[in-house]
Coordinates of C-alpha atoms and ligand atoms in Angstrom, one line a residue:
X1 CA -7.4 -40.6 54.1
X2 CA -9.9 -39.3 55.7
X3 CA -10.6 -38.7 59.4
X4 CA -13.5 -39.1 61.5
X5 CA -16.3 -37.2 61.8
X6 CA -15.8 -35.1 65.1
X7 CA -17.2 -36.0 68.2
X8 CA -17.3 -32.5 69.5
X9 CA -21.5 -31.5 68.3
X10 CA -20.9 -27.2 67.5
X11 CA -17.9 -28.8 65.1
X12 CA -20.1 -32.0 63.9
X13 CA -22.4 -28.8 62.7
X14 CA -19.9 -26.9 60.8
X15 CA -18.6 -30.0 59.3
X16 CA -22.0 -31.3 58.2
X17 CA -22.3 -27.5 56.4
X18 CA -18.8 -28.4 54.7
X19 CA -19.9 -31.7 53.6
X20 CA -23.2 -30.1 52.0
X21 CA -21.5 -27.2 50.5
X22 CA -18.3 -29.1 49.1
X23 CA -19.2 -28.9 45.4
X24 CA -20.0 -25.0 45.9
X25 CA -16.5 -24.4 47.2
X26 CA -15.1 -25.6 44.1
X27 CA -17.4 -23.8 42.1
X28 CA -16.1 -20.8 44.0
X29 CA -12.6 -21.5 43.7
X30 CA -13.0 -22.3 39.7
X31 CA -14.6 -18.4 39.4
X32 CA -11.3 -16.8 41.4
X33 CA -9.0 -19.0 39.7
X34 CA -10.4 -17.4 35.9
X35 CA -9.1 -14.4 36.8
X36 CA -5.9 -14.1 35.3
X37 CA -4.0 -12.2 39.1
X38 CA -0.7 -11.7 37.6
X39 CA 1.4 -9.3 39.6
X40 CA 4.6 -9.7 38.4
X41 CA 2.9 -8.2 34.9
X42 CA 1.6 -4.8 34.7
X43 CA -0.8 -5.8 32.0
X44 CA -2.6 -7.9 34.2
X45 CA -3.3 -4.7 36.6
X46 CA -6.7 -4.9 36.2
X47 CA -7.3 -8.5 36.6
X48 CA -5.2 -8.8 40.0
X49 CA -7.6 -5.9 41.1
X50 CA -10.8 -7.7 40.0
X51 CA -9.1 -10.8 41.6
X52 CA -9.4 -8.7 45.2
X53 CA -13.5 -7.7 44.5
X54 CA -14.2 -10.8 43.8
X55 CA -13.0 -11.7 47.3
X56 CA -14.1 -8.5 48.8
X57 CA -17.8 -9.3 47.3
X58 CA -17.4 -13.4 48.2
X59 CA -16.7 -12.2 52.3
X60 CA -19.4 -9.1 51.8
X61 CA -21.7 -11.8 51.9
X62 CA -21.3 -12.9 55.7
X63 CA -21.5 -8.9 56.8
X64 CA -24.7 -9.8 58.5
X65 CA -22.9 -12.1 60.3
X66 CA -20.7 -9.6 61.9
X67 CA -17.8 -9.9 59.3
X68 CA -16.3 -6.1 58.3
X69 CA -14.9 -6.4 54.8
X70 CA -12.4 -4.1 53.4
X71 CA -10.7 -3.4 50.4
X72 CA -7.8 -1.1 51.2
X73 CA -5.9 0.6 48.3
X74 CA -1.6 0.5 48.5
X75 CA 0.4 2.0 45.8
X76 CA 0.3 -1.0 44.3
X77 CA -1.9 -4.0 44.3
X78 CA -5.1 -3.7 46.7
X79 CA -5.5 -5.7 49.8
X80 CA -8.4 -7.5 50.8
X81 CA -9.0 -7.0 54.4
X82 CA -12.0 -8.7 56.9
X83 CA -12.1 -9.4 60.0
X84 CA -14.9 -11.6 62.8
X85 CA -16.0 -9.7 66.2
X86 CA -13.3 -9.7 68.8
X87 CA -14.1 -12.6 71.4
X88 CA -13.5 -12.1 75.2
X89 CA -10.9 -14.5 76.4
X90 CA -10.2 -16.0 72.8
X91 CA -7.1 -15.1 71.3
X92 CA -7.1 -13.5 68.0
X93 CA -5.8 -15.4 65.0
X94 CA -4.6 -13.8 61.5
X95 CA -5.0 -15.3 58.1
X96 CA -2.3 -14.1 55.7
X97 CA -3.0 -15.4 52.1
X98 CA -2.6 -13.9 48.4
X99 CA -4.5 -14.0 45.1
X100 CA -1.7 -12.9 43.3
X101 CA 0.0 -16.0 40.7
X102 CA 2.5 -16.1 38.8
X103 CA 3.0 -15.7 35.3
X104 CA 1.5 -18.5 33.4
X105 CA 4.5 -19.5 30.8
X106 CA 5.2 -21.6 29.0
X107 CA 2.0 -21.4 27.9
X108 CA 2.2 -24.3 25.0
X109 CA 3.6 -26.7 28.4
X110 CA 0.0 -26.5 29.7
X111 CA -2.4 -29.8 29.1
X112 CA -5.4 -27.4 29.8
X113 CA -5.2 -23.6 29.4
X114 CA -4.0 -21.7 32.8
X115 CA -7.0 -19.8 33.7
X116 CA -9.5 -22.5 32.3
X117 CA -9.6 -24.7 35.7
X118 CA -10.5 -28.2 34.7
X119 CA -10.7 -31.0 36.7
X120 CA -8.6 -34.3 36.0
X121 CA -8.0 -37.4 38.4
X122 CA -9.2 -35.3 41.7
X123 CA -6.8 -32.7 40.8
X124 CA -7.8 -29.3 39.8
X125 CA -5.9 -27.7 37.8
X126 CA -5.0 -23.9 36.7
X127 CA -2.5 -20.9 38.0
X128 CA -2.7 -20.0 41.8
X129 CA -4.5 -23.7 42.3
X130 CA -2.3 -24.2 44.5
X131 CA -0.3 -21.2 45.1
X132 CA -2.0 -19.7 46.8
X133 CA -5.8 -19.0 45.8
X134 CA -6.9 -22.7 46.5
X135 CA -5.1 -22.5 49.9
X136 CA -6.0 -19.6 51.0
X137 CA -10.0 -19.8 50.2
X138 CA -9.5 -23.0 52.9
X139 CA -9.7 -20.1 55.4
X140 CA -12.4 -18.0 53.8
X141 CA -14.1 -21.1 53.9
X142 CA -14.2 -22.4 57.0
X143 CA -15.0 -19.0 58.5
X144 CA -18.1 -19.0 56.1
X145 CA -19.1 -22.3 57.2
X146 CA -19.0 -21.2 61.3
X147 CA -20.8 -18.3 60.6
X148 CA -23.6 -20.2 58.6
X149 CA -24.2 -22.7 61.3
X150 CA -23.1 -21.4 64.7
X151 CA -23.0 -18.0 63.5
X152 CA -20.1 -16.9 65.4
X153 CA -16.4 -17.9 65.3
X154 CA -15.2 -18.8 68.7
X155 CA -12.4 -16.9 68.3
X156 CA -11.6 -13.4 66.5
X157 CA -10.1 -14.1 63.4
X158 CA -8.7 -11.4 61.2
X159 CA -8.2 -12.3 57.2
X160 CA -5.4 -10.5 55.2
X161 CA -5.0 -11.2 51.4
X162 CA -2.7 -9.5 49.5
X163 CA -1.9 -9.2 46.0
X164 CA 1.6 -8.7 45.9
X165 CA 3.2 -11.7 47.3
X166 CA 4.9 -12.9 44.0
X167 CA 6.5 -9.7 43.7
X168 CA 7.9 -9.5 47.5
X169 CA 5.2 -8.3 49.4
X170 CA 7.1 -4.6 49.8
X171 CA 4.0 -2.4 49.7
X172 CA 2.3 -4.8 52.6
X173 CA 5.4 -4.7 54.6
X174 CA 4.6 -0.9 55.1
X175 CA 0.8 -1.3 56.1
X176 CA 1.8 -3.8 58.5
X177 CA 4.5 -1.1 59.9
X178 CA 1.8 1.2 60.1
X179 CA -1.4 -0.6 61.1
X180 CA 0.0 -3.2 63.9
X181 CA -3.1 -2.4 66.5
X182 CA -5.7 -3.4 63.8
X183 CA -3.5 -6.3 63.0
X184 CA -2.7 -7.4 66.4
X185 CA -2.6 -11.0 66.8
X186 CA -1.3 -14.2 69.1
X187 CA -1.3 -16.1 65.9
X188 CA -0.8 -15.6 62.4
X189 CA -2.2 -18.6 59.9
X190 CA -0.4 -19.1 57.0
X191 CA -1.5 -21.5 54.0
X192 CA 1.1 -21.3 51.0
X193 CA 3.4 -24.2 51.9
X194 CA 3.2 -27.5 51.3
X195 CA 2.7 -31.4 52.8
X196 CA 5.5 -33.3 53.5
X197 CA 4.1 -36.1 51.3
X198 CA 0.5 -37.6 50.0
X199 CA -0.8 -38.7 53.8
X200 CA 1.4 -37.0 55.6
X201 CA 0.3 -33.7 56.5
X202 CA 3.0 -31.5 58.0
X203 CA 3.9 -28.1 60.1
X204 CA 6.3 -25.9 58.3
X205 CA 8.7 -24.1 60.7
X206 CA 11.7 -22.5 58.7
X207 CA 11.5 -20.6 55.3
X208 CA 14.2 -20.0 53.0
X209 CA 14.4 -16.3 52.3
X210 CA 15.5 -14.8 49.3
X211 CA 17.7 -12.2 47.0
X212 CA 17.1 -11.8 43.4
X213 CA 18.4 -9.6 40.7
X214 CA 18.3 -8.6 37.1
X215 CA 22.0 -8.2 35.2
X216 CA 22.1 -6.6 31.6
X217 CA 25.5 -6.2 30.0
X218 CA 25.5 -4.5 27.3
X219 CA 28.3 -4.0 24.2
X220 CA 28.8 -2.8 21.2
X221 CA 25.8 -0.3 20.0
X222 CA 24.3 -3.0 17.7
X223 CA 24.3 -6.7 16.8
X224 CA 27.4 -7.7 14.5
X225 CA 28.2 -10.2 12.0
X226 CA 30.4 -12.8 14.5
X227 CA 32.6 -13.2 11.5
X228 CA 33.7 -9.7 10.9
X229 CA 34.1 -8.8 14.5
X230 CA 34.4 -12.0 16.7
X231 CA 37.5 -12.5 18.6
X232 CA 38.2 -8.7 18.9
X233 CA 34.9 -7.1 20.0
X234 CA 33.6 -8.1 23.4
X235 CA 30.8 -10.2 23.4
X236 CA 28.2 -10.1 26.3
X237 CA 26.9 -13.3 26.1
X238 CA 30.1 -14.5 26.5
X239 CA 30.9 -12.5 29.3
X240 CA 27.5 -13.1 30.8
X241 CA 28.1 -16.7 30.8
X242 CA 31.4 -16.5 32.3
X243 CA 30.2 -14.3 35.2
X244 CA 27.4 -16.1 36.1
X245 CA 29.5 -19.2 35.9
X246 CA 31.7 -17.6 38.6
X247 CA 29.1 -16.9 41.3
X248 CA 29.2 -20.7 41.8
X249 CA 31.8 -23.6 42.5
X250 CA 31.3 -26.9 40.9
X251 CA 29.7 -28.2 43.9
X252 CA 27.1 -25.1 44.2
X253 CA 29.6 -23.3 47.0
X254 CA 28.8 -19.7 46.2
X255 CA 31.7 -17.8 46.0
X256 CA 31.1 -14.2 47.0
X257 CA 33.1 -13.2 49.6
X258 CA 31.7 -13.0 53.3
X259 CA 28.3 -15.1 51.7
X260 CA 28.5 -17.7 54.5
X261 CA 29.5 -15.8 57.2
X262 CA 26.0 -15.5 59.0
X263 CA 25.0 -18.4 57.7
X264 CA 23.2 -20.4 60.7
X265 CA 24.9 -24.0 61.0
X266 CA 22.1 -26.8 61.2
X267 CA 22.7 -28.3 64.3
X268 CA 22.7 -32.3 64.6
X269 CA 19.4 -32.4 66.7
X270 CA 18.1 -30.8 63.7
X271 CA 19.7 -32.8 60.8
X272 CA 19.0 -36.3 62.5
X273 CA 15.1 -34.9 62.4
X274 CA 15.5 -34.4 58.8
X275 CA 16.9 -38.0 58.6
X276 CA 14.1 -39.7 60.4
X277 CA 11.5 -37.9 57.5
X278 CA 10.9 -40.7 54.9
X279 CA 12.4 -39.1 52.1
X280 CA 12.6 -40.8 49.4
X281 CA 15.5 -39.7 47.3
X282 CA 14.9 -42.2 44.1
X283 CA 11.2 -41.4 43.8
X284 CA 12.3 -37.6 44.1
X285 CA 14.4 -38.3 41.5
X286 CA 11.6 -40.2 39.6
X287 CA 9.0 -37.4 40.0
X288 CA 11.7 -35.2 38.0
X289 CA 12.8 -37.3 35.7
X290 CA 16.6 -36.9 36.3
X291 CA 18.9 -39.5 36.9
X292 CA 20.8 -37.9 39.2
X293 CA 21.4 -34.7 42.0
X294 CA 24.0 -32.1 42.3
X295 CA 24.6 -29.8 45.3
X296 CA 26.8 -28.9 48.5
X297 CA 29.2 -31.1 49.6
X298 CA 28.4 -32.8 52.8
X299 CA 24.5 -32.1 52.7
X300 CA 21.8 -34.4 52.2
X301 CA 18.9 -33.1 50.1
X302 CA 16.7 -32.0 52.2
X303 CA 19.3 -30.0 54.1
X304 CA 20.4 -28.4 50.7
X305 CA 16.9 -27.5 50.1
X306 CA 15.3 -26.2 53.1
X307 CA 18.4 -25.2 55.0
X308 CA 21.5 -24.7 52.6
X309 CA 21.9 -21.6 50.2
X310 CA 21.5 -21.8 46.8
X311 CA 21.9 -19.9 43.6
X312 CA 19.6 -19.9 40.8
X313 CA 19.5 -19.0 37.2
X314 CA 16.0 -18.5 37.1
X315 CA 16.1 -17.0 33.4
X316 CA 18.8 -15.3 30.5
X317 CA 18.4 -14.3 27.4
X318 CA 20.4 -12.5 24.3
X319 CA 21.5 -13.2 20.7
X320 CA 20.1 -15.1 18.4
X321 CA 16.8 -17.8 19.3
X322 CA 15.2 -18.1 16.2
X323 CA 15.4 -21.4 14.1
X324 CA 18.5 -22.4 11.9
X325 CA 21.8 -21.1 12.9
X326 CA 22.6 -17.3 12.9
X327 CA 26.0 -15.8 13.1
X328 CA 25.8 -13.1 15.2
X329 CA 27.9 -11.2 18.0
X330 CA 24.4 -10.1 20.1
X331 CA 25.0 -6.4 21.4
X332 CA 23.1 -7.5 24.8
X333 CA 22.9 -10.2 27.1
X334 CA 20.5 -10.3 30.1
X335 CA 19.6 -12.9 32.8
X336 CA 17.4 -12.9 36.1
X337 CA 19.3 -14.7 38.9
X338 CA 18.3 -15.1 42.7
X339 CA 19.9 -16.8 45.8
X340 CA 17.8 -18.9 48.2
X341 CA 19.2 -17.1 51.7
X342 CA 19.0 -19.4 55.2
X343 CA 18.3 -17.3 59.1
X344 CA 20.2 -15.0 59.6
X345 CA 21.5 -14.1 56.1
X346 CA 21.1 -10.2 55.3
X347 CA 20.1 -9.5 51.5
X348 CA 21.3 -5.9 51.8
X349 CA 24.7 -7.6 52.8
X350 CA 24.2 -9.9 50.1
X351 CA 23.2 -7.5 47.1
X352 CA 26.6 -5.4 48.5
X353 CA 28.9 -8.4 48.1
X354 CA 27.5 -9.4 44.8
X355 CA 28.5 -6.1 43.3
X356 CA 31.4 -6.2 44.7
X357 CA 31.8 -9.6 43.4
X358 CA 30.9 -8.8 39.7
X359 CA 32.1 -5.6 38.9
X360 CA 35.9 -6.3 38.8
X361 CA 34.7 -9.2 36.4
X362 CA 33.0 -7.0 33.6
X363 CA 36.1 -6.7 31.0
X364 CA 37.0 -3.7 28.8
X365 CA 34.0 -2.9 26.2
X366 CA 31.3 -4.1 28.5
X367 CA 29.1 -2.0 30.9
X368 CA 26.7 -4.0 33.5
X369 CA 23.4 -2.7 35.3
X370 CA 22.6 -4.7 38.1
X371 CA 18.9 -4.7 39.4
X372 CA 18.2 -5.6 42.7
X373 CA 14.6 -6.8 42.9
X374 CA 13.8 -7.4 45.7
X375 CA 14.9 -9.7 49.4
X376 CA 14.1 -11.0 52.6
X377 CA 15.4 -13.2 55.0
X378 CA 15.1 -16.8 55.8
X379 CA 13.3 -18.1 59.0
X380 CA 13.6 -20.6 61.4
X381 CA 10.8 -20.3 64.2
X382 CA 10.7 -22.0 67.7
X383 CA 8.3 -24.9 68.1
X384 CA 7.8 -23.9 71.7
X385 CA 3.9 -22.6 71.0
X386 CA 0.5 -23.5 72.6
X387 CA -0.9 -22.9 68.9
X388 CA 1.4 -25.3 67.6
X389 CA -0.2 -27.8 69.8
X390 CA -3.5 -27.1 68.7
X391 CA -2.7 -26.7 64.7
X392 CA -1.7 -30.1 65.2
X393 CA -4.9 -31.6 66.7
X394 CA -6.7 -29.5 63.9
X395 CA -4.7 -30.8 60.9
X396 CA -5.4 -34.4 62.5
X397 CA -9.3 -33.6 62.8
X398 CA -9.0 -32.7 58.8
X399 CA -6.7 -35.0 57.5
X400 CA -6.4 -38.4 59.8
X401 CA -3.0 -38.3 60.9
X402 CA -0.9 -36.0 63.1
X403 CA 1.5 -33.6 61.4
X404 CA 5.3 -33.8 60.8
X405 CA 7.6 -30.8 61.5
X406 CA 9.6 -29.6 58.5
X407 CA 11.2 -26.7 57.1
X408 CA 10.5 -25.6 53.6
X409 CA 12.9 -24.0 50.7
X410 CA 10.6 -21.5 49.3
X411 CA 10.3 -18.2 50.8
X412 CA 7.1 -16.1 51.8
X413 CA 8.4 -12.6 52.1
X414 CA 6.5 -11.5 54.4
X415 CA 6.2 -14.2 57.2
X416 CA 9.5 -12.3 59.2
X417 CA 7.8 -9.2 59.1
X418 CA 4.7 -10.6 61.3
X419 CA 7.2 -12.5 63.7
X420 CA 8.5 -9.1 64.3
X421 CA 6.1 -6.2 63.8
X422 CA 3.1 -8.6 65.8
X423 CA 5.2 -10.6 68.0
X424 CA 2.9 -13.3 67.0
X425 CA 3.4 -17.1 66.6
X426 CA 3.3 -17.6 63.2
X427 CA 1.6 -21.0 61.7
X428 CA 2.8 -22.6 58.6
X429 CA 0.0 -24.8 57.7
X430 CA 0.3 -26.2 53.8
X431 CA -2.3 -28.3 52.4
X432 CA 0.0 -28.5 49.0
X433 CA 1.7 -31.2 47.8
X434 CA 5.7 -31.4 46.3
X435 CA 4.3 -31.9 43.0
X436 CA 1.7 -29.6 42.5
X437 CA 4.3 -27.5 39.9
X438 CA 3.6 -23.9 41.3
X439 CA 5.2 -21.5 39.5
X440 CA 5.5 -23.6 36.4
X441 CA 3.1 -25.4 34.0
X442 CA 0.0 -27.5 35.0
X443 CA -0.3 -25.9 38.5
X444 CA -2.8 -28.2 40.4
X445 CA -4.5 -28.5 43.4
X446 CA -6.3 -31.8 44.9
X447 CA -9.5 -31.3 46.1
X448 CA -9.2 -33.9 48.5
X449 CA -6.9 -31.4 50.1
X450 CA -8.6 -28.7 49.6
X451 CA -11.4 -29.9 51.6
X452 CA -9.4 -31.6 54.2
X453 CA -7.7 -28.1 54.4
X454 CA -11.0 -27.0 55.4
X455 CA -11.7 -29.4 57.8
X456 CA -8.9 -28.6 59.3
X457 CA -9.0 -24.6 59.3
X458 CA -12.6 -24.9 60.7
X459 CA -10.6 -27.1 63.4
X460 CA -8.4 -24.9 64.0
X461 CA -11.0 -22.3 65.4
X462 CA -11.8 -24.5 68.0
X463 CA -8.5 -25.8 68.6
X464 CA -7.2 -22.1 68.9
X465 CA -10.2 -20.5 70.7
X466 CA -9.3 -23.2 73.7
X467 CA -5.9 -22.0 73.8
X468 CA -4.4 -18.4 75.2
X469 CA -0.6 -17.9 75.0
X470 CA 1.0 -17.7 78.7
X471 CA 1.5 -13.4 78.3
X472 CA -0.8 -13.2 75.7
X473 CA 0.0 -10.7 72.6
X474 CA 1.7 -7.5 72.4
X475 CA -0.7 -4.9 73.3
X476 CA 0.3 -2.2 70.4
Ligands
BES1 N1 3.9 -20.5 48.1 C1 5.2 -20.0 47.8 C2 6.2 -20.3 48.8 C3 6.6 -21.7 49.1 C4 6.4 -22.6 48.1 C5 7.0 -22.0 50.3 C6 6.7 -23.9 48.4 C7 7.3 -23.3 50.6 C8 7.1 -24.3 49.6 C9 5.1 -18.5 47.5 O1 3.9 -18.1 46.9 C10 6.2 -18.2 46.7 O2 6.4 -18.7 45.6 N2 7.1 -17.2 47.1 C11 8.1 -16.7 46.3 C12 8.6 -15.5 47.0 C13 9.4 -14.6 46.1 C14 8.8 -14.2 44.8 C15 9.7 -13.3 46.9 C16 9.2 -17.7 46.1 O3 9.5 -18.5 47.1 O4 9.8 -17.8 45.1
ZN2 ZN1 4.4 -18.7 44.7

């Protein structure tokens, strides 16, 4: 689908420049999408910092133009920092964004390889198409585009990019502590979410937040013959199994005591919202390839996955994997494991409960480490805002049809910490799709999106810019 062209001439110009420069963008995106930004692994250091100078050369280029470009050092990845000339009576919008991805494994999964972008069917795909690097250079591009034709934005608008969003965002939760005049903000623009289906765009308003944690048990001092010693020598991956096993019911109730007690109820205004949504639950199944779904009692889907807690085993490991069969009694056994949190859940609270949970359960000849990672809290965020309003009339100038509201049950760390340190409305605007595959093999981004997404950010300017929030923003 495609809308329009706008009847509105300064925006006819911009979009004229987008429709010329199309092919460029994904030229553009193909170079940052080479670069191999893996936070989450320290050999990749170097690439996630050549990841931000690309972008801090790419936005360099509209200096002239009045754009300051920063690259501002943390003590751990950089962050890529720019920002427009303030404009009198505008308000001032922030782009959050990250050119971080995650790891790229299994890498024998992938059809082409991760940080090869290649084109197939209108989809582009590679690592961090999607999540978040095609997104996010939406933003960069639209501001580009205003400041080639009209040369100004009509708005200020302030562009964050961080590389550390994959790994919790903790070193850019301090700078925003510390640094909340130069951020300051009525609206913060986020694009890292998703549509709620092909053709219908959507406005994301709630985030699952998130806990996760690393568990090694550890035995005897070595690996043993199972024969010799199984049955009287403990075995972790045994134990492992069984303690994992307990954090969960066999509906998915999590167990730990106190887990639901702040647990915000959906109310039914809410859950008949979620019912009006076509959802389709067979082709959900379909896109899967499962013949069935599992989950809390009483919940439909999309309540148990944007607004339910959940537990995950998101990876374990231990003993033998090798081919053939191998009798051993491992001396280790480790997993990673995280819990998708809902408003109002604490993951200090959380991480306290778990070991309190799991330490009466580690038998005699066993001794646990338990690493907590790292958490934030889930979000649910009013709908009562003039930006929402014009976001909406923006995604239907780029896309052709007027937004849904939803909630979504991935987490973006970081999104609280703006609500609270900026006071600012914050704008969940994802040009994704549910089965682009982030954080899994054949990532991939369709560039119809992507330059609907455009359309739509370059929109949003103008939508925004006619706007001012009753009060205004917190003057830091
Ligand atoms: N873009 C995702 C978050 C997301 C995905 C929101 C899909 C809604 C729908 C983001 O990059 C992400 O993956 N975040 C992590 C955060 C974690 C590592 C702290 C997540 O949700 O696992
Ligand atoms: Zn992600």
């Amino acid at each position: 689908m495609t809308a329009p062209a706008p009847t509105d001439p300064v925006l006819a110009e911009v979009f004229s420049y987008l429709e010329q420069h199309g092919s460029k963008f994904v030229d553009d995106l193909c170079q940052l999408l080479r670069i191999p930004s893996v936070s989450a692994d320290s050999q990749f250091a170097s690439d996630v910092r050549q990841a931000a100078g690309w972008l801090v050369e790419h936005l360099q280029a509209f200096e002239g133009e009045g754009l300051e470009v920063e690259l501002i050092e943390t003590p751990g990845h950089p962050l890529v920092y720019a920002e427009s000339p303030p404009v009198p009576g505008a308000p001032v919008a922030l782009v959050y964004g990250h050119y971080d991805v995650q790891p790229p494994d299994p890498l024998d999964e992938w059809t082409s390889p991760p940080f090869e972008p290649t084109e197939r069917d209108g989809n582009l795909y590679a690592r961090g198409a999607t999540d978040d690097k095609g997104q996010m250079l939406t933003h960069v591009k639209s501001v580009e585009a205003w400041l080639a034709t009209v040369g100004k934005l009509p708005l200020q608008v302030k562009l964050l990019i961080e590389g550390e969003e994959e790994v919790g965002s903790e070193n850019l939760e301090a700078f925003i502590a510390n640094n909340t005049v130069k951020l300051a903000c009525d609206c913060v623009v986020v694009s890292d979410t998703a549509q709620f289906a092909p053709g219908i765009p959507a406005i994301t308003y709630g985030l699952r937040g998130i806990a996760y944690y690393e568990i090694h048990l550890t035995g005897p001092n070595s690996d043993l013959h199972s024969g010799v010693f199984g049955g009287a020598v403990t075995n972790p991956a045994n134990t492992l199994h069984k303690m994992l096993a307990a954090i969960t019911d066999d509906e998915g109730r999590i167990q730990l005591p106190g887990f639901y007690d702040d647990v915000a109820e959906l109310t039914d205004r809410e859950r008949e919202q979620f019912r009006e949504l076509p959802f389709d639950e067979q082709a959900f199944q379909d896109q899967l390839d499962v013949k069935g779904l599992t989950g809390e009692a009483g919940y439909s889907t999309l309540e148990r996955r944007w607004a339910r807690p959940s537990f995950d085993v998101n990876g374990i490991w231990g003993g033998y994997q090798g081919e053939g069969a191998k009798t051993v009694l491992p001396g280790r056994a480790n997993a990673k494991f995280s819990f998708r949190l809902v408003p109002n859940q604490d993951p200090k609270k959380i991480t306290a409960s778990l070991r309190a949970f799991l330490e009466p359960l580690v038998p005699p000849g066993i001794t646990m480490e338990l690493i907590d990672y790292h958490g934030a809290p889930g979000i649910a965020m009013s709908l009562e805002s003039p930006y929402i309003e014009a976001a909406a009339d923006a995604i239907e100038t780029g896309f052709g049809s007027r937004p849904v509201f939803m909630r979504e049950g991935g987490s973006i760390p970081i999104v609280n910490t703006f609500a609270e340190q900026l006071n600012a409305d914050v704008l969940l605007l994802g040009w994704g799709q549910n089965d682009d595959n982030l954080h899994a093999p054949n990532e991939k981004f369709c560039l119809a999106d992507f330059h609907r997404g455009i359309r739509a950010s370059a929109a949003l300017w103008r939508q925004l810019a006619r706007r001012k929030a009753e009060g205004g923003r917190r003057e830091n």
